[in-house]
Amino acid sequence: MTEQQKPLPPSFEIGADGWCRPDEVVRQSSPNCDARPDGNTADLLVIHNISLPPGQFGGPYIADLFGNRLDYDAHPYFEQLRPLRVSSHFLILRDGGVVQFVSANDRAWHAGASCFEGRERCNDFSIGIELEGSDFEQFSALQYRALAALTHALQLRYPLAAVAGHEHVAPGRKTDPGPFFDWTQYQQALAGHAPKTPGKPALHFPAIDKKVN
C-alpha cells in the first residue's frame, strides 16, 4: 500500500456540549450519568476493555447494557449484570468505529470505587473510554488509531493531565484494559497523531512510568 492509498487517521472534534459530531461517532445516549460535582473537571482518562458475552465481539450487548435494555435471558452470563447501572463516555469497536454514550462534560458511571494519586471517586474527574476487547487477546491497530485521535480531541477540550487503566484506579478489583493493552503503542500513536498540543502539557502515563498509587 502506498502513502496515497493509506487511510487517513480518524479525526474527532469535541463540541462545547461535550459530544462529538454525529458524522464522527454513533450516538447512543445512556441514562447512566449525571452532572460532575461542583469544582470537578475532566483531567484523567480511564481506559477499560469490555466484551459481551466475555470474549465475543460484535452485537448490540454493550450498548444495550449501557442503555439499561440488555436482554438478561440472551446469555447465562448476563444474569449477573442485572443489578448494574453503568456507562462509559466512549466505546471503540474492533474496527475502530466509535460510539459515544455520555457527554464528556458529564459524569459517566464507569470507574466505580476508585482512586488515582490520592483522589477517590474517579468518575468525578475522569472520562471513560471502553475498548471492545478482553484481557486475553491483542487490540486492533484500528483501535489504537481511534484511541489516539480521540485522546487528542479530548486534550483540546479538557485539561487532561494523565491516562490510567481501570486496573490502576481500582487495583485488585479490576484488571482491564489488561496485559494485552500496549501502553507504549498507545503513547506512540498519540505522539504520531499529534506530536504537540499547543498550550497543553504532555499527558502523564503512570502505567508506563510505574508511579500509579
PDB file of N, CA, C and O in Angstrom, residues 10-82:
ATOM      1  N   PRO A  10      -8.256   8.777  11.789  1.00  0.00           N
ATOM      2  CA  PRO A  10      -9.564   9.324  12.163  1.00  0.00           C
ATOM      3  C   PRO A  10      -9.391  10.687  12.825  1.00  0.00           C
ATOM      4  O   PRO A  10      -8.333  11.008  13.365  1.00  0.00           O
ATOM      5  N   SER A  11     -10.429  11.482  12.751  1.00  0.00           N
ATOM      6  CA  SER A  11     -10.399  12.814  13.339  1.00  0.00           C
ATOM      7  C   SER A  11     -11.690  13.031  14.117  1.00  0.00           C
ATOM      8  O   SER A  11     -12.771  12.645  13.661  1.00  0.00           O
ATOM      9  N   PHE A  12     -11.549  13.605  15.288  1.00  0.00           N
ATOM     10  CA  PHE A  12     -12.714  13.886  16.120  1.00  0.00           C
ATOM     11  C   PHE A  12     -12.640  15.324  16.603  1.00  0.00           C
ATOM     12  O   PHE A  12     -11.558  15.895  16.745  1.00  0.00           O
ATOM     13  N   GLU A  13     -13.807  15.875  16.871  1.00  0.00           N
ATOM     14  CA  GLU A  13     -13.891  17.224  17.428  1.00  0.00           C
ATOM     15  C   GLU A  13     -14.947  17.206  18.525  1.00  0.00           C
ATOM     16  O   GLU A  13     -16.092  16.840  18.279  1.00  0.00           O
ATOM     17  N   ILE A  14     -14.543  17.581  19.730  1.00  0.00           N
ATOM     18  CA  ILE A  14     -15.457  17.614  20.865  1.00  0.00           C
ATOM     19  C   ILE A  14     -16.075  19.002  20.944  1.00  0.00           C
ATOM     20  O   ILE A  14     -15.358  20.003  21.076  1.00  0.00           O
ATOM     21  N   GLY A  15     -17.381  19.075  20.846  1.00  0.00           N
ATOM     22  CA  GLY A  15     -18.057  20.359  20.911  1.00  0.00           C
ATOM     23  C   GLY A  15     -18.147  20.888  22.334  1.00  0.00           C
ATOM     24  O   GLY A  15     -17.818  20.200  23.313  1.00  0.00           O
ATOM     25  N   ALA A  16     -18.618  22.115  22.469  1.00  0.00           N
ATOM     26  CA  ALA A  16     -18.777  22.718  23.793  1.00  0.00           C
ATOM     27  C   ALA A  16     -19.745  21.935  24.662  1.00  0.00           C
ATOM     28  O   ALA A  16     -19.684  22.005  25.898  1.00  0.00           O
ATOM     29  N   ASP A  17     -20.638  21.167  24.026  1.00  0.00           N
ATOM     30  CA  ASP A  17     -21.594  20.346  24.774  1.00  0.00           C
ATOM     31  C   ASP A  17     -21.015  19.000  25.199  1.00  0.00           C
ATOM     32  O   ASP A  17     -21.714  18.195  25.830  1.00  0.00           O
ATOM     33  N   GLY A  18     -19.747  18.750  24.846  1.00  0.00           N
ATOM     34  CA  GLY A  18     -19.107  17.501  25.249  1.00  0.00           C
ATOM     35  C   GLY A  18     -19.360  16.329  24.332  1.00  0.00           C
ATOM     36  O   GLY A  18     -18.925  15.208  24.618  1.00  0.00           O
ATOM     37  N   TRP A  19     -20.012  16.562  23.200  1.00  0.00           N
ATOM     38  CA  TRP A  19     -20.323  15.491  22.246  1.00  0.00           C
ATOM     39  C   TRP A  19     -19.481  15.657  20.985  1.00  0.00           C
ATOM     40  O   TRP A  19     -19.228  16.781  20.535  1.00  0.00           O
ATOM     41  N   CYS A  20     -19.084  14.528  20.398  1.00  0.00           N
ATOM     42  CA  CYS A  20     -18.505  14.539  19.058  1.00  0.00           C
ATOM     43  C   CYS A  20     -19.601  14.797  18.037  1.00  0.00           C
ATOM     44  O   CYS A  20     -20.779  14.568  18.290  1.00  0.00           O
ATOM     45  N   ARG A  21     -19.178  15.245  16.873  1.00  0.00           N
ATOM     46  CA  ARG A  21     -20.159  15.460  15.814  1.00  0.00           C
ATOM     47  C   ARG A  21     -20.791  14.125  15.400  1.00  0.00           C
ATOM     48  O   ARG A  21     -20.131  13.074  15.419  1.00  0.00           O
ATOM     49  N   PRO A  22     -22.082  14.149  15.010  1.00  0.00           N
ATOM     50  CA  PRO A  22     -22.763  12.904  14.636  1.00  0.00           C
ATOM     51  C   PRO A  22     -22.132  12.173  13.466  1.00  0.00           C
ATOM     52  O   PRO A  22     -22.297  10.958  13.335  1.00  0.00           O
ATOM     53  N   ASP A  23     -21.406  12.889  12.602  1.00  0.00           N
ATOM     54  CA  ASP A  23     -20.761  12.211  11.478  1.00  0.00           C
ATOM     55  C   ASP A  23     -19.456  11.538  11.886  1.00  0.00           C
ATOM     56  O   ASP A  23     -18.860  10.806  11.091  1.00  0.00           O
ATOM     57  N   GLU A  24     -19.001  11.754  13.131  1.00  0.00           N
ATOM     58  CA  GLU A  24     -17.744  11.170  13.593  1.00  0.00           C
ATOM     59  C   GLU A  24     -17.960   9.926  14.448  1.00  0.00           C
ATOM     60  O   GLU A  24     -17.092   9.047  14.497  1.00  0.00           O
ATOM     61  N   VAL A  25     -19.066   9.877  15.150  1.00  0.00           N
ATOM     62  CA  VAL A  25     -19.353   8.776  16.068  1.00  0.00           C
ATOM     63  C   VAL A  25     -20.817   8.390  15.934  1.00  0.00           C
ATOM     64  O   VAL A  25     -21.626   9.116  15.355  1.00  0.00           O
ATOM     65  N   VAL A  26     -21.148   7.231  16.487  1.00  0.00           N
ATOM     66  CA  VAL A  26     -22.545   6.843  16.655  1.00  0.00           C
ATOM     67  C   VAL A  26     -22.969   7.295  18.046  1.00  0.00           C
ATOM     68  O   VAL A  26     -22.318   6.965  19.043  1.00  0.00           O
ATOM     69  N   ARG A  27     -24.048   8.045  18.131  1.00  0.00           N
ATOM     70  CA  ARG A  27     -24.541   8.500  19.430  1.00  0.00           C
ATOM     71  C   ARG A  27     -25.620   7.548  19.941  1.00  0.00           C
ATOM     72  O   ARG A  27     -26.604   7.285  19.248  1.00  0.00           O
ATOM     73  N   GLN A  28     -25.416   7.050  21.141  1.00  0.00           N
ATOM     74  CA  GLN A  28     -26.426   6.229  21.806  1.00  0.00           C
ATOM     75  C   GLN A  28     -26.473   6.667  23.263  1.00  0.00           C
ATOM     76  O   GLN A  28     -25.798   6.104  24.116  1.00  0.00           O
ATOM     77  N   SER A  29     -27.254   7.686  23.554  1.00  0.00           N
ATOM     78  CA  SER A  29     -27.259   8.300  24.877  1.00  0.00           C
ATOM     79  C   SER A  29     -27.631   7.300  25.959  1.00  0.00           C
ATOM     80  O   SER A  29     -28.605   6.559  25.829  1.00  0.00           O
ATOM     81  N   SER A  30     -26.838   7.295  27.031  1.00  0.00           N
ATOM     82  CA  SER A  30     -27.098   6.432  28.179  1.00  0.00           C
ATOM     83  C   SER A  30     -27.722   7.251  29.300  1.00  0.00           C
ATOM     84  O   SER A  30     -27.307   8.387  29.556  1.00  0.00           O
ATOM     85  N   PRO A  31     -28.712   6.671  30.005  1.00  0.00           N
ATOM     86  CA  PRO A  31     -29.271   7.365  31.165  1.00  0.00           C
ATOM     87  C   PRO A  31     -28.369   7.272  32.390  1.00  0.00           C
ATOM     88  O   PRO A  31     -28.629   7.941  33.399  1.00  0.00           O
ATOM     89  N   ASN A  32     -27.329   6.470  32.304  1.00  0.00           N
ATOM     90  CA  ASN A  32     -26.487   6.211  33.471  1.00  0.00           C
ATOM     91  C   ASN A  32     -25.362   7.241  33.554  1.00  0.00           C
ATOM     92  O   ASN A  32     -24.185   6.958  33.310  1.00  0.00           O
ATOM     93  N   CYS A  33     -25.751   8.452  33.912  1.00  0.00           N
ATOM     94  CA  CYS A  33     -24.805   9.551  34.018  1.00  0.00           C
ATOM     95  C   CYS A  33     -25.450  10.655  34.840  1.00  0.00           C
ATOM     96  O   CYS A  33     -26.664  10.648  35.081  1.00  0.00           O
ATOM     97  N   ASP A  34     -24.651  11.597  35.278  1.00  0.00           N
ATOM     98  CA  ASP A  34     -25.164  12.772  35.973  1.00  0.00           C
ATOM     99  C   ASP A  34     -24.133  13.875  35.887  1.00  0.00           C
ATOM    100  O   ASP A  34     -23.081  13.713  35.256  1.00  0.00           O
ATOM    101  N   ALA A  35     -24.431  15.014  36.509  1.00  0.00           N
ATOM    102  CA  ALA A  35     -23.506  16.144  36.458  1.00  0.00           C
ATOM    103  C   ALA A  35     -22.302  15.879  37.341  1.00  0.00           C
ATOM    104  O   ALA A  35     -22.397  15.225  38.384  1.00  0.00           O
ATOM    105  N   ARG A  36     -21.157  16.370  36.909  1.00  0.00           N
ATOM    106  CA  ARG A  36     -19.980  16.288  37.762  1.00  0.00           C
ATOM    107  C   ARG A  36     -20.186  17.176  38.984  1.00  0.00           C
ATOM    108  O   ARG A  36     -20.801  18.249  38.883  1.00  0.00           O
ATOM    109  N   PRO A  37     -19.674  16.771  40.144  1.00  0.00           N
ATOM    110  CA  PRO A  37     -19.783  17.643  41.320  1.00  0.00           C
ATOM    111  C   PRO A  37     -19.104  18.985  41.074  1.00  0.00           C
ATOM    112  O   PRO A  37     -18.144  19.083  40.296  1.00  0.00           O
ATOM    113  N   ASP A  38     -19.594  20.020  41.720  1.00  0.00           N
ATOM    114  CA  ASP A  38     -19.014  21.348  41.566  1.00  0.00           C
ATOM    115  C   ASP A  38     -17.518  21.313  41.844  1.00  0.00           C
ATOM    116  O   ASP A  38     -17.054  20.660  42.786  1.00  0.00           O
ATOM    117  N   GLY A  39     -16.777  22.007  41.017  1.00  0.00           N
ATOM    118  CA  GLY A  39     -15.338  22.094  41.191  1.00  0.00           C
ATOM    119  C   GLY A  39     -14.557  20.989  40.518  1.00  0.00           C
ATOM    120  O   GLY A  39     -13.318  21.000  40.572  1.00  0.00           O
ATOM    121  N   ASN A  40     -15.251  20.049  39.882  1.00  0.00           N
ATOM    122  CA  ASN A  40     -14.575  18.945  39.208  1.00  0.00           C
ATOM    123  C   ASN A  40     -14.626  19.132  37.702  1.00  0.00           C
ATOM    124  O   ASN A  40     -15.681  19.444  37.137  1.00  0.00           O
ATOM    125  N   THR A  41     -13.498  18.933  37.070  1.00  0.00           N
ATOM    126  CA  THR A  41     -13.422  18.926  35.621  1.00  0.00           C
ATOM    127  C   THR A  41     -12.614  17.720  35.190  1.00  0.00           C
ATOM    128  O   THR A  41     -11.871  17.142  35.992  1.00  0.00           O
ATOM    129  N   ALA A  42     -12.751  17.329  33.945  1.00  0.00           N
ATOM    130  CA  ALA A  42     -12.099  16.101  33.472  1.00  0.00           C
ATOM    131  C   ALA A  42     -10.615  16.347  33.256  1.00  0.00           C
ATOM    132  O   ALA A  42     -10.222  17.084  32.343  1.00  0.00           O
ATOM    133  N   ASP A  43      -9.771  15.722  34.090  1.00  0.00           N
ATOM    134  CA  ASP A  43      -8.331  15.809  33.876  1.00  0.00           C
ATOM    135  C   ASP A  43      -7.666  14.439  33.830  1.00  0.00           C
ATOM    136  O   ASP A  43      -6.442  14.335  33.806  1.00  0.00           O
ATOM    137  N   LEU A  44      -8.471  13.370  33.799  1.00  0.00           N
ATOM    138  CA  LEU A  44      -7.956  11.998  33.754  1.00  0.00           C
ATOM    139  C   LEU A  44      -8.735  11.189  32.727  1.00  0.00           C
ATOM    140  O   LEU A  44      -9.967  11.288  32.670  1.00  0.00           O
ATOM    141  N   LEU A  45      -8.024  10.400  31.918  1.00  0.00           N
ATOM    142  CA  LEU A  45      -8.663   9.398  31.071  1.00  0.00           C
ATOM    143  C   LEU A  45      -8.502   8.042  31.738  1.00  0.00           C
ATOM    144  O   LEU A  45      -7.415   7.709  32.225  1.00  0.00           O
ATOM    145  N   VAL A  46      -9.570   7.252  31.746  1.00  0.00           N
ATOM    146  CA  VAL A  46      -9.505   5.888  32.251  1.00  0.00           C
ATOM    147  C   VAL A  46      -9.835   4.945  31.096  1.00  0.00           C
ATOM    148  O   VAL A  46     -10.903   5.062  30.473  1.00  0.00           O
ATOM    149  N   ILE A  47      -8.918   4.017  30.811  1.00  0.00           N
ATOM    150  CA  ILE A  47      -9.072   3.075  29.709  1.00  0.00           C
ATOM    151  C   ILE A  47      -9.573   1.738  30.253  1.00  0.00           C
ATOM    152  O   ILE A  47      -9.032   1.208  31.227  1.00  0.00           O
ATOM    153  N   HIS A  48     -10.601   1.197  29.617  1.00  0.00           N
ATOM    154  CA  HIS A  48     -11.221  -0.066  30.000  1.00  0.00           C
ATOM    155  C   HIS A  48     -11.195  -1.028  28.813  1.00  0.00           C
ATOM    156  O   HIS A  48     -10.946  -0.628  27.676  1.00  0.00           O
ATOM    157  N   ASN A  49     -11.534  -2.299  29.073  1.00  0.00           N
ATOM    158  CA  ASN A  49     -11.954  -3.177  27.980  1.00  0.00           C
ATOM    159  C   ASN A  49     -13.268  -3.829  28.366  1.00  0.00           C
ATOM    160  O   ASN A  49     -13.598  -3.966  29.549  1.00  0.00           O
ATOM    161  N   ILE A  50     -14.023  -4.222  27.355  1.00  0.00           N
ATOM    162  CA  ILE A  50     -15.315  -4.861  27.591  1.00  0.00           C
ATOM    163  C   ILE A  50     -15.662  -5.727  26.391  1.00  0.00           C
ATOM    164  O   ILE A  50     -15.358  -5.385  25.245  1.00  0.00           O
ATOM    165  N   SER A  51     -16.279  -6.866  26.658  1.00  0.00           N
ATOM    166  CA  SER A  51     -16.879  -7.702  25.607  1.00  0.00           C
ATOM    167  C   SER A  51     -18.052  -8.434  26.239  1.00  0.00           C
ATOM    168  O   SER A  51     -17.975  -8.869  27.383  1.00  0.00           O
ATOM    169  N   LEU A  52     -19.122  -8.509  25.501  1.00  0.00           N
ATOM    170  CA  LEU A  52     -20.334  -9.191  25.978  1.00  0.00           C
ATOM    171  C   LEU A  52     -20.904 -10.057  24.868  1.00  0.00           C
ATOM    172  O   LEU A  52     -21.199  -9.537  23.782  1.00  0.00           O
ATOM    173  N   PRO A  53     -21.087 -11.383  25.191  1.00  0.00           N
ATOM    174  CA  PRO A  53     -20.555 -12.116  26.340  1.00  0.00           C
ATOM    175  C   PRO A  53     -19.023 -12.035  26.351  1.00  0.00           C
ATOM    176  O   PRO A  53     -18.413 -11.701  25.333  1.00  0.00           O
ATOM    177  N   PRO A  54     -18.388 -12.346  27.476  1.00  0.00           N
ATOM    178  CA  PRO A  54     -16.938 -12.216  27.562  1.00  0.00           C
ATOM    179  C   PRO A  54     -16.223 -12.966  26.438  1.00  0.00           C
ATOM    180  O   PRO A  54     -16.509 -14.128  26.164  1.00  0.00           O
ATOM    181  N   GLY A  55     -15.314 -12.259  25.761  1.00  0.00           N
ATOM    182  CA  GLY A  55     -14.538 -12.859  24.693  1.00  0.00           C
ATOM    183  C   GLY A  55     -15.221 -12.885  23.346  1.00  0.00           C
ATOM    184  O   GLY A  55     -14.629 -13.336  22.368  1.00  0.00           O
ATOM    185  N   GLN A  56     -16.450 -12.388  23.263  1.00  0.00           N
ATOM    186  CA  GLN A  56     -17.177 -12.345  21.995  1.00  0.00           C
ATOM    187  C   GLN A  56     -17.361 -10.895  21.571  1.00  0.00           C
ATOM    188  O   GLN A  56     -17.742 -10.050  22.385  1.00  0.00           O
ATOM    189  N   PHE A  57     -17.100 -10.632  20.295  1.00  0.00           N
ATOM    190  CA  PHE A  57     -17.138  -9.267  19.786  1.00  0.00           C
ATOM    191  C   PHE A  57     -18.279  -9.097  18.796  1.00  0.00           C
ATOM    192  O   PHE A  57     -18.719 -10.043  18.152  1.00  0.00           O
ATOM    193  N   GLY A  58     -18.706  -7.864  18.655  1.00  0.00           N
ATOM    194  CA  GLY A  58     -19.834  -7.571  17.786  1.00  0.00           C
ATOM    195  C   GLY A  58     -21.138  -7.708  18.539  1.00  0.00           C
ATOM    196  O   GLY A  58     -21.188  -8.159  19.688  1.00  0.00           O
ATOM    197  N   GLY A  59     -22.213  -7.324  17.890  1.00  0.00           N
ATOM    198  CA  GLY A  59     -23.515  -7.449  18.520  1.00  0.00           C
ATOM    199  C   GLY A  59     -23.882  -6.213  19.334  1.00  0.00           C
ATOM    200  O   GLY A  59     -23.068  -5.321  19.550  1.00  0.00           O
ATOM    201  N   PRO A  60     -25.111  -6.178  19.826  1.00  0.00           N
ATOM    202  CA  PRO A  60     -25.638  -4.974  20.473  1.00  0.00           C
ATOM    203  C   PRO A  60     -25.473  -4.927  21.980  1.00  0.00           C
ATOM    204  O   PRO A  60     -25.908  -3.971  22.620  1.00  0.00           O
ATOM    205  N   TYR A  61     -24.848  -5.933  22.576  1.00  0.00           N
ATOM    206  CA  TYR A  61     -24.996  -6.124  24.017  1.00  0.00           C
ATOM    207  C   TYR A  61     -24.319  -5.048  24.859  1.00  0.00           C
ATOM    208  O   TYR A  61     -24.822  -4.697  25.929  1.00  0.00           O
ATOM    209  N   ILE A  62     -23.177  -4.524  24.421  1.00  0.00           N
ATOM    210  CA  ILE A  62     -22.527  -3.480  25.214  1.00  0.00           C
ATOM    211  C   ILE A  62     -23.408  -2.231  25.255  1.00  0.00           C
ATOM    212  O   ILE A  62     -23.664  -1.662  26.325  1.00  0.00           O
ATOM    213  N   ALA A  63     -23.867  -1.807  24.091  1.00  0.00           N
ATOM    214  CA  ALA A  63     -24.748  -0.641  24.053  1.00  0.00           C
ATOM    215  C   ALA A  63     -26.039  -0.904  24.821  1.00  0.00           C
ATOM    216  O   ALA A  63     -26.560  -0.002  25.491  1.00  0.00           O
ATOM    217  N   ASP A  64     -26.543  -2.118  24.754  1.00  0.00           N
ATOM    218  CA  ASP A  64     -27.761  -2.451  25.497  1.00  0.00           C
ATOM    219  C   ASP A  64     -27.531  -2.377  26.998  1.00  0.00           C
ATOM    220  O   ASP A  64     -28.395  -1.915  27.754  1.00  0.00           O
ATOM    221  N   LEU A  65     -26.354  -2.824  27.453  1.00  0.00           N
ATOM    222  CA  LEU A  65     -26.039  -2.730  28.872  1.00  0.00           C
ATOM    223  C   LEU A  65     -26.000  -1.276  29.315  1.00  0.00           C
ATOM    224  O   LEU A  65     -26.601  -0.909  30.342  1.00  0.00           O
ATOM    225  N   PHE A  66     -25.314  -0.436  28.551  1.00  0.00           N
ATOM    226  CA  PHE A  66     -25.197   0.970  28.924  1.00  0.00           C
ATOM    227  C   PHE A  66     -26.532   1.705  28.796  1.00  0.00           C
ATOM    228  O   PHE A  66     -26.716   2.743  29.427  1.00  0.00           O
ATOM    229  N   GLY A  67     -27.439   1.163  27.991  1.00  0.00           N
ATOM    230  CA  GLY A  67     -28.746   1.783  27.810  1.00  0.00           C
ATOM    231  C   GLY A  67     -29.838   1.194  28.690  1.00  0.00           C
ATOM    232  O   GLY A  67     -31.011   1.551  28.556  1.00  0.00           O
ATOM    233  N   ASN A  68     -29.473   0.276  29.589  1.00  0.00           N
ATOM    234  CA  ASN A  68     -30.428  -0.376  30.508  1.00  0.00           C
ATOM    235  C   ASN A  68     -31.508  -1.153  29.761  1.00  0.00           C
ATOM    236  O   ASN A  68     -32.658  -1.235  30.212  1.00  0.00           O
ATOM    237  N   ARG A  69     -31.137  -1.750  28.645  1.00  0.00           N
ATOM    238  CA  ARG A  69     -32.113  -2.521  27.875  1.00  0.00           C
ATOM    239  C   ARG A  69     -31.569  -3.910  27.521  1.00  0.00           C
ATOM    240  O   ARG A  69     -32.072  -4.556  26.597  1.00  0.00           O
ATOM    241  N   LEU A  70     -30.564  -4.374  28.246  1.00  0.00           N
ATOM    242  CA  LEU A  70     -29.969  -5.672  27.968  1.00  0.00           C
ATOM    243  C   LEU A  70     -30.971  -6.792  28.226  1.00  0.00           C
ATOM    244  O   LEU A  70     -31.665  -6.805  29.261  1.00  0.00           O
ATOM    245  N   ASP A  71     -31.074  -7.723  27.289  1.00  0.00           N
ATOM    246  CA  ASP A  71     -31.903  -8.914  27.461  1.00  0.00           C
ATOM    247  C   ASP A  71     -31.114  -9.907  28.311  1.00  0.00           C
ATOM    248  O   ASP A  71     -30.232 -10.590  27.818  1.00  0.00           O
ATOM    249  N   TYR A  72     -31.424  -9.963  29.596  1.00  0.00           N
ATOM    250  CA  TYR A  72     -30.648 -10.783  30.518  1.00  0.00           C
ATOM    251  C   TYR A  72     -30.821 -12.277  30.268  1.00  0.00           C
ATOM    252  O   TYR A  72     -30.040 -13.081  30.775  1.00  0.00           O
ATOM    253  N   ASP A  73     -31.816 -12.644  29.481  1.00  0.00           N
ATOM    254  CA  ASP A  73     -32.033 -14.051  29.157  1.00  0.00           C
ATOM    255  C   ASP A  73     -31.284 -14.481  27.895  1.00  0.00           C
ATOM    256  O   ASP A  73     -31.305 -15.665  27.540  1.00  0.00           O
ATOM    257  N   ALA A  74     -30.591 -13.530  27.239  1.00  0.00           N
ATOM    258  CA  ALA A  74     -29.937 -13.847  25.967  1.00  0.00           C
ATOM    259  C   ALA A  74     -28.675 -14.676  26.156  1.00  0.00           C
ATOM    260  O   ALA A  74     -28.241 -15.354  25.221  1.00  0.00           O
ATOM    261  N   HIS A  75     -28.108 -14.652  27.354  1.00  0.00           N
ATOM    262  CA  HIS A  75     -26.891 -15.422  27.626  1.00  0.00           C
ATOM    263  C   HIS A  75     -26.794 -15.639  29.132  1.00  0.00           C
ATOM    264  O   HIS A  75     -27.118 -14.719  29.911  1.00  0.00           O
ATOM    265  N   PRO A  76     -26.357 -16.815  29.579  1.00  0.00           N
ATOM    266  CA  PRO A  76     -26.286 -17.067  31.029  1.00  0.00           C
ATOM    267  C   PRO A  76     -25.438 -16.052  31.792  1.00  0.00           C
ATOM    268  O   PRO A  76     -25.737 -15.745  32.953  1.00  0.00           O
ATOM    269  N   TYR A  77     -24.395 -15.532  31.168  1.00  0.00           N
ATOM    270  CA  TYR A  77     -23.521 -14.583  31.850  1.00  0.00           C
ATOM    271  C   TYR A  77     -24.251 -13.297  32.225  1.00  0.00           C
ATOM    272  O   TYR A  77     -23.897 -12.625  33.210  1.00  0.00           O
ATOM    273  N   PHE A  78     -25.272 -12.951  31.455  1.00  0.00           N
ATOM    274  CA  PHE A  78     -25.906 -11.647  31.624  1.00  0.00           C
ATOM    275  C   PHE A  78     -26.686 -11.530  32.935  1.00  0.00           C
ATOM    276  O   PHE A  78     -26.958 -10.414  33.391  1.00  0.00           O
ATOM    277  N   GLU A  79     -27.062 -12.644  33.537  1.00  0.00           N
ATOM    278  CA  GLU A  79     -27.860 -12.574  34.760  1.00  0.00           C
ATOM    279  C   GLU A  79     -27.140 -11.788  35.853  1.00  0.00           C
ATOM    280  O   GLU A  79     -27.766 -11.015  36.588  1.00  0.00           O
ATOM    281  N   GLN A  80     -25.831 -11.941  35.952  1.00  0.00           N
ATOM    282  CA  GLN A  80     -25.088 -11.233  36.999  1.00  0.00           C
ATOM    283  C   GLN A  80     -24.998  -9.735  36.737  1.00  0.00           C
ATOM    284  O   GLN A  80     -24.623  -8.960  37.630  1.00  0.00           O
ATOM    285  N   LEU A  81     -25.345  -9.322  35.531  1.00  0.00           N
ATOM    286  CA  LEU A  81     -25.303  -7.906  35.192  1.00  0.00           C
ATOM    287  C   LEU A  81     -26.612  -7.186  35.505  1.00  0.00           C
ATOM    288  O   LEU A  81     -26.673  -5.956  35.420  1.00  0.00           O
ATOM    289  N   ARG A  82     -27.623  -7.928  35.883  1.00  0.00           N
ATOM    290  CA  ARG A  82     -28.963  -7.364  36.062  1.00  0.00           C
ATOM    291  C   ARG A  82     -28.981  -6.146  36.986  1.00  0.00           C
ATOM    292  O   ARG A  82     -29.659  -5.152  36.696  1.00  0.00           O
TER     293      ARG A  82
END
